[in-house]
């Protein structure tokens, strides 16, 4: 950590140590971790609930609101990293692969400046499916 930031590998190791030190591995089944992740996403959502659209950079937000947001974002990330570890998924590799698939589904020349789903912009192009068969 430090000036370069933290890697997914570092987070994975620290989360595994954190759980092991507390004998929490017994509770960290994929199902339990997923439900905890969903709960944290709910807490994150509550921060934005009833605010209407929020501009980039969060102008007008107090420092304590930004700190709370950072804590909830961290909870979501930590549970996601832990879930991927427990499931044996290399999250970094999975993210890079998904970005490649998305680049194929949303080519710049068809999607630039558009919020349309790939099925709408690629009506005449062959579908590109991910490993779930989702296009």
PDB file of N, CA and C in Angstrom, residues 13-55:
ATOM      1  N   UNK A  13      -5.497 -10.926   0.361  1.00  0.00           N
ATOM      2  CA  UNK A  13      -4.670 -11.482   1.450  1.00  0.00           C
ATOM      3  C   UNK A  13      -5.077 -10.908   2.804  1.00  0.00           C
ATOM      4  N   UNK A  14      -5.284  -9.612   2.850  1.00  0.00           N
ATOM      5  CA  UNK A  14      -5.639  -8.980   4.125  1.00  0.00           C
ATOM      6  C   UNK A  14      -7.015  -9.424   4.600  1.00  0.00           C
ATOM      7  N   UNK A  15      -7.952  -9.593   3.687  1.00  0.00           N
ATOM      8  CA  UNK A  15      -9.280 -10.077   4.074  1.00  0.00           C
ATOM      9  C   UNK A  15      -9.211 -11.525   4.562  1.00  0.00           C
ATOM     10  N   UNK A  16      -8.408 -12.342   3.897  1.00  0.00           N
ATOM     11  CA  UNK A  16      -8.256 -13.739   4.326  1.00  0.00           C
ATOM     12  C   UNK A  16      -7.638 -13.804   5.718  1.00  0.00           C
ATOM     13  N   UNK A  17      -6.631 -12.983   5.967  1.00  0.00           N
ATOM     14  CA  UNK A  17      -6.004 -12.933   7.294  1.00  0.00           C
ATOM     15  C   UNK A  17      -6.985 -12.430   8.347  1.00  0.00           C
ATOM     16  N   UNK A  18      -7.737 -11.408   8.007  1.00  0.00           N
ATOM     17  CA  UNK A  18      -8.716 -10.831   8.926  1.00  0.00           C
ATOM     18  C   UNK A  18      -9.735 -11.894   9.349  1.00  0.00           C
ATOM     19  N   UNK A  19     -10.242 -12.641   8.370  1.00  0.00           N
ATOM     20  CA  UNK A  19     -11.224 -13.686   8.658  1.00  0.00           C
ATOM     21  C   UNK A  19     -10.590 -14.832   9.444  1.00  0.00           C
ATOM     22  N   UNK A  20      -9.402 -15.236   9.051  1.00  0.00           N
ATOM     23  CA  UNK A  20      -8.717 -16.338   9.727  1.00  0.00           C
ATOM     24  C   UNK A  20      -8.383 -15.998  11.180  1.00  0.00           C
ATOM     25  N   UNK A  21      -7.888 -14.789  11.414  1.00  0.00           N
ATOM     26  CA  UNK A  21      -7.534 -14.373  12.778  1.00  0.00           C
ATOM     27  C   UNK A  21      -8.730 -14.424  13.722  1.00  0.00           C
ATOM     28  N   UNK A  22      -9.918 -14.243  13.185  1.00  0.00           N
ATOM     29  CA  UNK A  22     -11.132 -14.211  14.000  1.00  0.00           C
ATOM     30  C   UNK A  22     -11.918 -15.520  13.940  1.00  0.00           C
ATOM     31  N   UNK A  23     -11.361 -16.513  13.233  1.00  0.00           N
ATOM     32  CA  UNK A  23     -12.028 -17.798  13.023  1.00  0.00           C
ATOM     33  C   UNK A  23     -13.386 -17.605  12.343  1.00  0.00           C
ATOM     34  N   UNK A  24     -13.419 -16.729  11.354  1.00  0.00           N
ATOM     35  CA  UNK A  24     -14.656 -16.442  10.633  1.00  0.00           C
ATOM     36  C   UNK A  24     -14.773 -17.205   9.322  1.00  0.00           C
ATOM     37  N   UNK A  25     -13.743 -17.959   8.943  1.00  0.00           N
ATOM     38  CA  UNK A  25     -13.838 -18.723   7.693  1.00  0.00           C
ATOM     39  C   UNK A  25     -15.059 -19.637   7.710  1.00  0.00           C
ATOM     40  N   UNK A  26     -15.393 -20.127   8.885  1.00  0.00           N
ATOM     41  CA  UNK A  26     -16.547 -21.016   9.002  1.00  0.00           C
ATOM     42  C   UNK A  26     -17.858 -20.336   8.597  1.00  0.00           C
ATOM     43  N   UNK A  27     -17.899 -19.024   8.651  1.00  0.00           N
ATOM     44  CA  UNK A  27     -19.106 -18.276   8.296  1.00  0.00           C
ATOM     45  C   UNK A  27     -19.057 -17.714   6.876  1.00  0.00           C
ATOM     46  N   UNK A  28     -17.885 -17.778   6.254  1.00  0.00           N
ATOM     47  CA  UNK A  28     -17.698 -17.150   4.953  1.00  0.00           C
ATOM     48  C   UNK A  28     -17.978 -18.104   3.800  1.00  0.00           C
ATOM     49  N   UNK A  29     -19.196 -18.624   3.770  1.00  0.00           N
ATOM     50  CA  UNK A  29     -19.624 -19.411   2.617  1.00  0.00           C
ATOM     51  C   UNK A  29     -19.969 -18.437   1.498  1.00  0.00           C
ATOM     52  N   UNK A  30     -19.957 -18.894   0.252  1.00  0.00           N
ATOM     53  CA  UNK A  30     -20.340 -17.992  -0.828  1.00  0.00           C
ATOM     54  C   UNK A  30     -21.715 -17.347  -0.604  1.00  0.00           C
ATOM     55  N   UNK A  31     -22.678 -18.129  -0.149  1.00  0.00           N
ATOM     56  CA  UNK A  31     -24.018 -17.589   0.087  1.00  0.00           C
ATOM     57  C   UNK A  31     -23.995 -16.486   1.137  1.00  0.00           C
ATOM     58  N   UNK A  32     -23.346 -16.737   2.259  1.00  0.00           N
ATOM     59  CA  UNK A  32     -23.304 -15.739   3.330  1.00  0.00           C
ATOM     60  C   UNK A  32     -22.582 -14.465   2.891  1.00  0.00           C
ATOM     61  N   UNK A  33     -21.504 -14.641   2.168  1.00  0.00           N
ATOM     62  CA  UNK A  33     -20.765 -13.469   1.686  1.00  0.00           C
ATOM     63  C   UNK A  33     -21.596 -12.672   0.677  1.00  0.00           C
ATOM     64  N   UNK A  34     -22.304 -13.380  -0.191  1.00  0.00           N
ATOM     65  CA  UNK A  34     -23.150 -12.686  -1.154  1.00  0.00           C
ATOM     66  C   UNK A  34     -24.250 -11.894  -0.446  1.00  0.00           C
ATOM     67  N   UNK A  35     -24.885 -12.505   0.536  1.00  0.00           N
ATOM     68  CA  UNK A  35     -25.945 -11.802   1.269  1.00  0.00           C
ATOM     69  C   UNK A  35     -25.389 -10.596   2.027  1.00  0.00           C
ATOM     70  N   UNK A  36     -24.197 -10.731   2.578  1.00  0.00           N
ATOM     71  CA  UNK A  36     -23.561  -9.595   3.250  1.00  0.00           C
ATOM     72  C   UNK A  36     -23.247  -8.489   2.236  1.00  0.00           C
ATOM     73  N   UNK A  37     -22.784  -8.878   1.056  1.00  0.00           N
ATOM     74  CA  UNK A  37     -22.495  -7.917  -0.007  1.00  0.00           C
ATOM     75  C   UNK A  37     -23.763  -7.166  -0.407  1.00  0.00           C
ATOM     76  N   UNK A  38     -24.850  -7.879  -0.584  1.00  0.00           N
ATOM     77  CA  UNK A  38     -26.119  -7.248  -0.948  1.00  0.00           C
ATOM     78  C   UNK A  38     -26.555  -6.269   0.140  1.00  0.00           C
ATOM     79  N   UNK A  39     -26.375  -6.658   1.400  1.00  0.00           N
ATOM     80  CA  UNK A  39     -26.705  -5.761   2.498  1.00  0.00           C
ATOM     81  C   UNK A  39     -25.883  -4.483   2.449  1.00  0.00           C
ATOM     82  N   UNK A  40     -24.620  -4.613   2.141  1.00  0.00           N
ATOM     83  CA  UNK A  40     -23.751  -3.434   2.056  1.00  0.00           C
ATOM     84  C   UNK A  40     -24.119  -2.554   0.862  1.00  0.00           C
ATOM     85  N   UNK A  41     -24.515  -3.169  -0.240  1.00  0.00           N
ATOM     86  CA  UNK A  41     -24.973  -2.383  -1.386  1.00  0.00           C
ATOM     87  C   UNK A  41     -26.232  -1.602  -0.996  1.00  0.00           C
ATOM     88  N   UNK A  42     -27.078  -2.211  -0.183  1.00  0.00           N
ATOM     89  CA  UNK A  42     -28.252  -1.502   0.321  1.00  0.00           C
ATOM     90  C   UNK A  42     -27.867  -0.300   1.159  1.00  0.00           C
ATOM     91  N   UNK A  43     -26.876  -0.470   2.030  1.00  0.00           N
ATOM     92  CA  UNK A  43     -26.409   0.655   2.847  1.00  0.00           C
ATOM     93  C   UNK A  43     -25.815   1.753   1.975  1.00  0.00           C
ATOM     94  N   UNK A  44     -25.091   1.368   0.937  1.00  0.00           N
ATOM     95  CA  UNK A  44     -24.534   2.335  -0.001  1.00  0.00           C
ATOM     96  C   UNK A  44     -25.665   3.080  -0.715  1.00  0.00           C
ATOM     97  N   UNK A  45     -26.684   2.358  -1.117  1.00  0.00           N
ATOM     98  CA  UNK A  45     -27.824   2.966  -1.806  1.00  0.00           C
ATOM     99  C   UNK A  45     -28.537   3.991  -0.942  1.00  0.00           C
ATOM    100  N   UNK A  46     -28.615   3.713   0.352  1.00  0.00           N
ATOM    101  CA  UNK A  46     -29.295   4.635   1.266  1.00  0.00           C
ATOM    102  C   UNK A  46     -28.652   6.021   1.278  1.00  0.00           C
ATOM    103  N   UNK A  47     -27.356   6.076   1.044  1.00  0.00           N
ATOM    104  CA  UNK A  47     -26.658   7.358   1.037  1.00  0.00           C
ATOM    105  C   UNK A  47     -27.190   8.255  -0.083  1.00  0.00           C
ATOM    106  N   UNK A  48     -27.553   7.653  -1.202  1.00  0.00           N
ATOM    107  CA  UNK A  48     -28.014   8.414  -2.360  1.00  0.00           C
ATOM    108  C   UNK A  48     -29.541   8.537  -2.428  1.00  0.00           C
ATOM    109  N   UNK A  49     -30.222   7.734  -1.619  1.00  0.00           N
ATOM    110  CA  UNK A  49     -31.684   7.736  -1.663  1.00  0.00           C
ATOM    111  C   UNK A  49     -32.224   9.124  -1.336  1.00  0.00           C
ATOM    112  N   UNK A  50     -33.173   9.556  -2.106  1.00  0.00           N
ATOM    113  CA  UNK A  50     -33.895  10.818  -1.926  1.00  0.00           C
ATOM    114  C   UNK A  50     -33.067  12.056  -2.246  1.00  0.00           C
ATOM    115  N   UNK A  51     -31.894  11.912  -2.811  1.00  0.00           N
ATOM    116  CA  UNK A  51     -31.073  13.073  -3.159  1.00  0.00           C
ATOM    117  C   UNK A  51     -31.305  13.546  -4.587  1.00  0.00           C
ATOM    118  N   UNK A  52     -32.011  12.782  -5.394  1.00  0.00           N
ATOM    119  CA  UNK A  52     -32.112  13.111  -6.809  1.00  0.00           C
ATOM    120  C   UNK A  52     -30.771  12.844  -7.471  1.00  0.00           C
ATOM    121  N   UNK A  53     -30.562  13.419  -8.632  1.00  0.00           N
ATOM    122  CA  UNK A  53     -29.279  13.248  -9.310  1.00  0.00           C
ATOM    123  C   UNK A  53     -28.178  13.932  -8.504  1.00  0.00           C
ATOM    124  N   UNK A  54     -27.039  13.294  -8.456  1.00  0.00           N
ATOM    125  CA  UNK A  54     -25.885  13.831  -7.743  1.00  0.00           C
ATOM    126  C   UNK A  54     -24.781  14.068  -8.767  1.00  0.00           C
ATOM    127  N   UNK A  55     -24.254  15.270  -8.800  1.00  0.00           N
ATOM    128  CA  UNK A  55     -23.216  15.617  -9.770  1.00  0.00           C
ATOM    129  C   UNK A  55     -21.890  14.939  -9.433  1.00  0.00           C
TER     130      UNK A  55
END
